[in-house]
């Protein structure tokens, strides 16, 4: 499987669509542990990404990701803005100068992106954050690739791990961010950041599957 610039753009458009569809559900999750605006925040960020990708000219997939990083950061004022901006910048470095992406390029994009989020946010598994979805997903992605699985099969394994990680946050007590002020009251609720992480990865995989 190879992905060109227009196809790469369309993948992000599909993520934006899914985020919009799940916006209210994400905000509902956030009302239990935070300000209740996570869905709206993510929707604004991904709407801005769609506009930026539509206006982007050129064939460099890495350059597009740099544009996406700055666009998301400017559109989103909350703490999630710098995290995903860092993710796209790290992913951009992997794809720099590439006009057509191979399967391994896409794998390395995601690994670099998630590593960027972790290094920026400092969260670990068990802290009740998006990393409870992202880190198991990347472990599953790497394991599937090591076993010789193709890109779609590997991403499907990653999505499954992300969903399990998302669900695991309901049993956790928040250790980082505003929700950590709730202490034990944060238990019993799925982390909205983990939920949106799962949506992003599952929508990306879904779009690739449709394209195939």
PDB file of C-alpha atoms in Angstrom:
ATOM      1  CA  UNK A   1       0.000   0.000   0.000  1.00  0.00           C
ATOM      2  CA  UNK A   2       1.199   3.479  -0.920  1.00  0.00           C
ATOM      3  CA  UNK A   3      -0.377   6.805   0.047  1.00  0.00           C
ATOM      4  CA  UNK A   4       0.013  10.004  -1.949  1.00  0.00           C
ATOM      5  CA  UNK A   5      -0.589  13.573  -0.808  1.00  0.00           C
ATOM      6  CA  UNK A   6      -4.284  13.743  -1.675  1.00  0.00           C
ATOM      7  CA  UNK A   7      -4.905  10.440   0.049  1.00  0.00           C
ATOM      8  CA  UNK A   8      -2.901  11.605   3.068  1.00  0.00           C
ATOM      9  CA  UNK A   9      -5.074  14.711   3.287  1.00  0.00           C
ATOM     10  CA  UNK A  10      -8.231  12.634   3.062  1.00  0.00           C
ATOM     11  CA  UNK A  11      -7.195  10.518   6.041  1.00  0.00           C
ATOM     12  CA  UNK A  12      -7.132  13.595   8.265  1.00  0.00           C
ATOM     13  CA  UNK A  13     -10.456  14.698   6.847  1.00  0.00           C
ATOM     14  CA  UNK A  14     -11.972  11.401   7.926  1.00  0.00           C
ATOM     15  CA  UNK A  15     -10.593  11.852  11.438  1.00  0.00           C
ATOM     16  CA  UNK A  16     -12.205  15.293  11.570  1.00  0.00           C
ATOM     17  CA  UNK A  17     -15.526  13.763  10.523  1.00  0.00           C
ATOM     18  CA  UNK A  18     -15.417  11.171  13.280  1.00  0.00           C
ATOM     19  CA  UNK A  19     -14.371  13.723  15.909  1.00  0.00           C
ATOM     20  CA  UNK A  20     -17.335  15.888  14.921  1.00  0.00           C
ATOM     21  CA  UNK A  21     -19.680  12.918  15.211  1.00  0.00           C
ATOM     22  CA  UNK A  22     -18.360  12.090  18.688  1.00  0.00           C
ATOM     23  CA  UNK A  23     -18.040  15.686  19.888  1.00  0.00           C
ATOM     24  CA  UNK A  24     -20.940  15.597  22.324  1.00  0.00           C
ATOM     25  CA  UNK A  25     -19.903  12.256  23.756  1.00  0.00           C
ATOM     26  CA  UNK A  26     -16.364  13.511  24.377  1.00  0.00           C
ATOM     27  CA  UNK A  27     -17.651  16.614  26.118  1.00  0.00           C
ATOM     28  CA  UNK A  28     -19.968  14.475  28.231  1.00  0.00           C
ATOM     29  CA  UNK A  29     -16.992  12.407  29.381  1.00  0.00           C
ATOM     30  CA  UNK A  30     -15.100  15.596  30.147  1.00  0.00           C
ATOM     31  CA  UNK A  31     -17.956  17.011  32.229  1.00  0.00           C
ATOM     32  CA  UNK A  32     -17.397  14.165  34.684  1.00  0.00           C
ATOM     33  CA  UNK A  33     -13.711  14.960  35.255  1.00  0.00           C
ATOM     34  CA  UNK A  34     -12.949  18.377  33.760  1.00  0.00           C
ATOM     35  CA  UNK A  35     -14.359  21.476  32.102  1.00  0.00           C
ATOM     36  CA  UNK A  36     -16.687  19.633  29.762  1.00  0.00           C
ATOM     37  CA  UNK A  37     -15.192  21.143  26.628  1.00  0.00           C
ATOM     38  CA  UNK A  38     -12.934  18.393  25.276  1.00  0.00           C
ATOM     39  CA  UNK A  39     -15.265  17.514  22.434  1.00  0.00           C
ATOM     40  CA  UNK A  40     -15.646  21.133  21.363  1.00  0.00           C
ATOM     41  CA  UNK A  41     -11.912  21.712  21.663  1.00  0.00           C
ATOM     42  CA  UNK A  42     -11.021  18.717  19.522  1.00  0.00           C
ATOM     43  CA  UNK A  43     -13.692  19.612  16.993  1.00  0.00           C
ATOM     44  CA  UNK A  44     -12.299  23.120  16.590  1.00  0.00           C
ATOM     45  CA  UNK A  45      -8.790  21.777  16.154  1.00  0.00           C
ATOM     46  CA  UNK A  46      -9.731  19.214  13.539  1.00  0.00           C
ATOM     47  CA  UNK A  47     -11.975  21.624  11.649  1.00  0.00           C
ATOM     48  CA  UNK A  48      -8.969  23.911  11.389  1.00  0.00           C
ATOM     49  CA  UNK A  49      -6.864  20.995  10.135  1.00  0.00           C
ATOM     50  CA  UNK A  50      -9.375  20.284   7.358  1.00  0.00           C
ATOM     51  CA  UNK A  51      -9.216  23.912   6.241  1.00  0.00           C
ATOM     52  CA  UNK A  52      -5.420  23.914   6.355  1.00  0.00           C
ATOM     53  CA  UNK A  53      -5.083  20.708   4.349  1.00  0.00           C
ATOM     54  CA  UNK A  54      -7.522  21.962   1.720  1.00  0.00           C
ATOM     55  CA  UNK A  55      -5.491  25.145   1.274  1.00  0.00           C
ATOM     56  CA  UNK A  56      -2.105  23.415   1.330  1.00  0.00           C
ATOM     57  CA  UNK A  57      -0.241  23.320  -1.961  1.00  0.00           C
ATOM     58  CA  UNK A  58       2.722  21.092  -2.652  1.00  0.00           C
ATOM     59  CA  UNK A  59       3.532  17.420  -2.477  1.00  0.00           C
ATOM     60  CA  UNK A  60       5.642  17.116   0.683  1.00  0.00           C
ATOM     61  CA  UNK A  61       3.696  15.092   3.266  1.00  0.00           C
ATOM     62  CA  UNK A  62       6.105  16.180   5.986  1.00  0.00           C
ATOM     63  CA  UNK A  63       5.551  19.846   5.170  1.00  0.00           C
ATOM     64  CA  UNK A  64       1.810  19.292   5.384  1.00  0.00           C
ATOM     65  CA  UNK A  65       2.218  17.808   8.872  1.00  0.00           C
ATOM     66  CA  UNK A  66       4.200  20.871   9.964  1.00  0.00           C
ATOM     67  CA  UNK A  67       1.341  23.024   8.744  1.00  0.00           C
ATOM     68  CA  UNK A  68      -1.144  20.856  10.601  1.00  0.00           C
ATOM     69  CA  UNK A  69       0.901  21.168  13.810  1.00  0.00           C
ATOM     70  CA  UNK A  70       0.839  24.963  13.763  1.00  0.00           C
ATOM     71  CA  UNK A  71      -2.796  25.037  12.716  1.00  0.00           C
ATOM     72  CA  UNK A  72      -3.907  22.803  15.582  1.00  0.00           C
ATOM     73  CA  UNK A  73      -1.847  24.767  18.082  1.00  0.00           C
ATOM     74  CA  UNK A  74      -3.353  28.065  16.971  1.00  0.00           C
ATOM     75  CA  UNK A  75      -6.899  26.702  16.979  1.00  0.00           C
ATOM     76  CA  UNK A  76      -6.768  24.954  20.355  1.00  0.00           C
ATOM     77  CA  UNK A  77      -5.968  26.934  23.456  1.00  0.00           C
ATOM     78  CA  UNK A  78      -6.116  24.102  25.985  1.00  0.00           C
ATOM     79  CA  UNK A  79      -3.282  21.829  27.068  1.00  0.00           C
ATOM     80  CA  UNK A  80      -4.102  19.353  24.308  1.00  0.00           C
ATOM     81  CA  UNK A  81      -2.972  21.896  21.699  1.00  0.00           C
ATOM     82  CA  UNK A  82       0.774  21.691  22.385  1.00  0.00           C
ATOM     83  CA  UNK A  83       0.580  17.910  22.786  1.00  0.00           C
ATOM     84  CA  UNK A  84      -0.872  17.233  19.365  1.00  0.00           C
ATOM     85  CA  UNK A  85       1.171  20.001  17.780  1.00  0.00           C
ATOM     86  CA  UNK A  86       4.279  18.228  19.050  1.00  0.00           C
ATOM     87  CA  UNK A  87       2.938  14.946  17.700  1.00  0.00           C
ATOM     88  CA  UNK A  88       2.528  16.363  14.212  1.00  0.00           C
ATOM     89  CA  UNK A  89       5.915  18.051  14.286  1.00  0.00           C
ATOM     90  CA  UNK A  90       7.626  14.795  15.236  1.00  0.00           C
ATOM     91  CA  UNK A  91       5.667  12.966  12.585  1.00  0.00           C
ATOM     92  CA  UNK A  92       6.587  15.641  10.058  1.00  0.00           C
ATOM     93  CA  UNK A  93      10.284  15.005  10.659  1.00  0.00           C
ATOM     94  CA  UNK A  94       9.797  11.343   9.710  1.00  0.00           C
ATOM     95  CA  UNK A  95       7.973  12.232   6.492  1.00  0.00           C
ATOM     96  CA  UNK A  96      10.076  15.207   5.431  1.00  0.00           C
ATOM     97  CA  UNK A  97      10.508  15.361   1.660  1.00  0.00           C
ATOM     98  CA  UNK A  98       8.244  12.383   0.975  1.00  0.00           C
ATOM     99  CA  UNK A  99       5.575  12.808  -1.688  1.00  0.00           C
ATOM    100  CA  UNK A 100       4.392   9.207  -1.500  1.00  0.00           C
ATOM    101  CA  UNK A 101       4.300   7.181   1.694  1.00  0.00           C
ATOM    102  CA  UNK A 102       5.152   3.525   2.084  1.00  0.00           C
ATOM    103  CA  UNK A 103       3.579   1.406   4.808  1.00  0.00           C
ATOM    104  CA  UNK A 104       6.612   1.738   7.060  1.00  0.00           C
ATOM    105  CA  UNK A 105       6.564   5.527   6.681  1.00  0.00           C
ATOM    106  CA  UNK A 106       3.075   5.565   8.171  1.00  0.00           C
ATOM    107  CA  UNK A 107       4.095   3.248  11.009  1.00  0.00           C
ATOM    108  CA  UNK A 108       7.062   5.465  11.851  1.00  0.00           C
ATOM    109  CA  UNK A 109       4.873   8.575  11.638  1.00  0.00           C
ATOM    110  CA  UNK A 110       2.619   7.257  14.386  1.00  0.00           C
ATOM    111  CA  UNK A 111       5.462   6.010  16.560  1.00  0.00           C
ATOM    112  CA  UNK A 112       7.214   9.374  16.350  1.00  0.00           C
ATOM    113  CA  UNK A 113       3.990  11.291  16.957  1.00  0.00           C
ATOM    114  CA  UNK A 114       3.101   9.384  20.116  1.00  0.00           C
ATOM    115  CA  UNK A 115       6.650   9.583  21.414  1.00  0.00           C
ATOM    116  CA  UNK A 116       6.390  13.346  20.987  1.00  0.00           C
ATOM    117  CA  UNK A 117       3.171  13.472  23.007  1.00  0.00           C
ATOM    118  CA  UNK A 118       4.737  11.470  25.820  1.00  0.00           C
ATOM    119  CA  UNK A 119       7.897  13.537  25.952  1.00  0.00           C
ATOM    120  CA  UNK A 120       5.912  16.770  25.961  1.00  0.00           C
ATOM    121  CA  UNK A 121       3.270  15.696  28.484  1.00  0.00           C
ATOM    122  CA  UNK A 122       5.376  13.342  30.663  1.00  0.00           C
ATOM    123  CA  UNK A 123       2.401  11.033  31.270  1.00  0.00           C
ATOM    124  CA  UNK A 124       2.756   7.297  31.763  1.00  0.00           C
ATOM    125  CA  UNK A 125       0.349   4.388  31.586  1.00  0.00           C
ATOM    126  CA  UNK A 126      -1.831   4.505  34.683  1.00  0.00           C
ATOM    127  CA  UNK A 127      -1.949   8.303  34.963  1.00  0.00           C
ATOM    128  CA  UNK A 128      -5.457   8.356  33.399  1.00  0.00           C
ATOM    129  CA  UNK A 129      -4.605  10.352  30.295  1.00  0.00           C
ATOM    130  CA  UNK A 130      -4.581   9.871  26.535  1.00  0.00           C
ATOM    131  CA  UNK A 131      -1.362   7.902  26.960  1.00  0.00           C
ATOM    132  CA  UNK A 132      -3.348   5.020  28.447  1.00  0.00           C
ATOM    133  CA  UNK A 133      -4.681   4.591  24.915  1.00  0.00           C
ATOM    134  CA  UNK A 134      -1.713   5.766  22.826  1.00  0.00           C
ATOM    135  CA  UNK A 135       1.082   3.790  24.468  1.00  0.00           C
ATOM    136  CA  UNK A 136      -0.569   0.338  24.352  1.00  0.00           C
ATOM    137  CA  UNK A 137      -1.603   1.104  20.769  1.00  0.00           C
ATOM    138  CA  UNK A 138       1.968   1.794  19.728  1.00  0.00           C
ATOM    139  CA  UNK A 139       3.207  -1.326  21.516  1.00  0.00           C
ATOM    140  CA  UNK A 140       0.634  -3.361  19.596  1.00  0.00           C
ATOM    141  CA  UNK A 141       1.565  -1.649  16.337  1.00  0.00           C
ATOM    142  CA  UNK A 142       5.242  -2.456  16.778  1.00  0.00           C
ATOM    143  CA  UNK A 143       4.551  -6.032  17.828  1.00  0.00           C
ATOM    144  CA  UNK A 144       2.314  -6.676  14.832  1.00  0.00           C
ATOM    145  CA  UNK A 145       4.919  -5.262  12.462  1.00  0.00           C
ATOM    146  CA  UNK A 146       7.627  -7.378  14.097  1.00  0.00           C
ATOM    147  CA  UNK A 147       5.440 -10.411  13.445  1.00  0.00           C
ATOM    148  CA  UNK A 148       5.298  -9.522   9.765  1.00  0.00           C
ATOM    149  CA  UNK A 149       1.778  -8.090   9.672  1.00  0.00           C
ATOM    150  CA  UNK A 150       0.804  -5.575   7.001  1.00  0.00           C
ATOM    151  CA  UNK A 151      -0.049  -1.969   7.751  1.00  0.00           C
ATOM    152  CA  UNK A 152      -3.816  -2.404   8.047  1.00  0.00           C
ATOM    153  CA  UNK A 153      -3.566  -5.496  10.225  1.00  0.00           C
ATOM    154  CA  UNK A 154      -1.021  -3.748  12.434  1.00  0.00           C
ATOM    155  CA  UNK A 155      -3.174  -0.644  12.763  1.00  0.00           C
ATOM    156  CA  UNK A 156      -6.205  -2.775  13.583  1.00  0.00           C
ATOM    157  CA  UNK A 157      -4.223  -4.355  16.416  1.00  0.00           C
ATOM    158  CA  UNK A 158      -3.259  -0.881  17.575  1.00  0.00           C
ATOM    159  CA  UNK A 159      -6.880   0.294  17.524  1.00  0.00           C
ATOM    160  CA  UNK A 160      -7.939  -2.694  19.612  1.00  0.00           C
ATOM    161  CA  UNK A 161      -5.216  -1.949  22.155  1.00  0.00           C
ATOM    162  CA  UNK A 162      -6.219   1.726  22.214  1.00  0.00           C
ATOM    163  CA  UNK A 163      -9.823   0.789  22.934  1.00  0.00           C
ATOM    164  CA  UNK A 164      -8.775  -1.506  25.771  1.00  0.00           C
ATOM    165  CA  UNK A 165      -6.529   1.227  27.144  1.00  0.00           C
ATOM    166  CA  UNK A 166      -9.344   3.759  26.916  1.00  0.00           C
ATOM    167  CA  UNK A 167     -11.703   1.476  28.834  1.00  0.00           C
ATOM    168  CA  UNK A 168      -9.048   0.831  31.481  1.00  0.00           C
ATOM    169  CA  UNK A 169      -9.057   4.514  32.433  1.00  0.00           C
ATOM    170  CA  UNK A 170     -12.481   4.115  34.038  1.00  0.00           C
ATOM    171  CA  UNK A 171     -10.796   2.199  36.862  1.00  0.00           C
ATOM    172  CA  UNK A 172      -7.993   4.715  37.361  1.00  0.00           C
ATOM    173  CA  UNK A 173      -7.524   7.757  39.555  1.00  0.00           C
ATOM    174  CA  UNK A 174      -6.270  10.785  37.675  1.00  0.00           C
ATOM    175  CA  UNK A 175      -2.685  11.733  38.509  1.00  0.00           C
ATOM    176  CA  UNK A 176      -2.036  14.516  35.992  1.00  0.00           C
ATOM    177  CA  UNK A 177      -3.856  17.657  34.929  1.00  0.00           C
ATOM    178  CA  UNK A 178      -6.960  19.389  36.176  1.00  0.00           C
ATOM    179  CA  UNK A 179      -8.848  16.157  36.791  1.00  0.00           C
ATOM    180  CA  UNK A 180      -6.191  15.091  39.323  1.00  0.00           C
ATOM    181  CA  UNK A 181      -7.768  17.569  41.755  1.00  0.00           C
ATOM    182  CA  UNK A 182     -10.754  15.236  42.004  1.00  0.00           C
ATOM    183  CA  UNK A 183      -8.658  12.486  43.545  1.00  0.00           C
ATOM    184  CA  UNK A 184     -10.663   9.287  43.986  1.00  0.00           C
ATOM    185  CA  UNK A 185     -13.751  10.977  42.516  1.00  0.00           C
ATOM    186  CA  UNK A 186     -12.080  10.760  39.094  1.00  0.00           C
ATOM    187  CA  UNK A 187     -12.405   6.968  39.236  1.00  0.00           C
ATOM    188  CA  UNK A 188     -15.393   5.455  37.475  1.00  0.00           C
ATOM    189  CA  UNK A 189     -15.113   7.673  34.398  1.00  0.00           C
ATOM    190  CA  UNK A 190     -13.355   7.091  31.067  1.00  0.00           C
ATOM    191  CA  UNK A 191     -10.706   9.711  30.362  1.00  0.00           C
ATOM    192  CA  UNK A 192     -11.853  11.967  27.499  1.00  0.00           C
ATOM    193  CA  UNK A 193      -8.329  12.305  26.135  1.00  0.00           C
ATOM    194  CA  UNK A 194      -7.992   8.538  25.893  1.00  0.00           C
ATOM    195  CA  UNK A 195     -11.389   8.400  24.215  1.00  0.00           C
ATOM    196  CA  UNK A 196     -10.421  10.961  21.567  1.00  0.00           C
ATOM    197  CA  UNK A 197      -7.088   9.208  21.005  1.00  0.00           C
ATOM    198  CA  UNK A 198      -8.990   6.018  20.224  1.00  0.00           C
ATOM    199  CA  UNK A 199     -11.274   7.897  17.826  1.00  0.00           C
ATOM    200  CA  UNK A 200      -8.312   9.440  15.999  1.00  0.00           C
ATOM    201  CA  UNK A 201      -6.521   6.143  15.478  1.00  0.00           C
ATOM    202  CA  UNK A 202      -9.656   4.160  14.627  1.00  0.00           C
ATOM    203  CA  UNK A 203     -10.816   6.805  12.128  1.00  0.00           C
ATOM    204  CA  UNK A 204      -7.398   6.857  10.473  1.00  0.00           C
ATOM    205  CA  UNK A 205      -7.441   3.073  10.164  1.00  0.00           C
ATOM    206  CA  UNK A 206     -11.018   3.069   8.917  1.00  0.00           C
ATOM    207  CA  UNK A 207     -10.159   5.594   6.207  1.00  0.00           C
ATOM    208  CA  UNK A 208      -7.160   3.558   5.070  1.00  0.00           C
ATOM    209  CA  UNK A 209      -9.316   0.441   4.915  1.00  0.00           C
ATOM    210  CA  UNK A 210     -11.936   2.229   2.807  1.00  0.00           C
ATOM    211  CA  UNK A 211      -9.214   3.521   0.482  1.00  0.00           C
ATOM    212  CA  UNK A 212      -7.907   0.019  -0.018  1.00  0.00           C
TER     213      UNK A 212
END
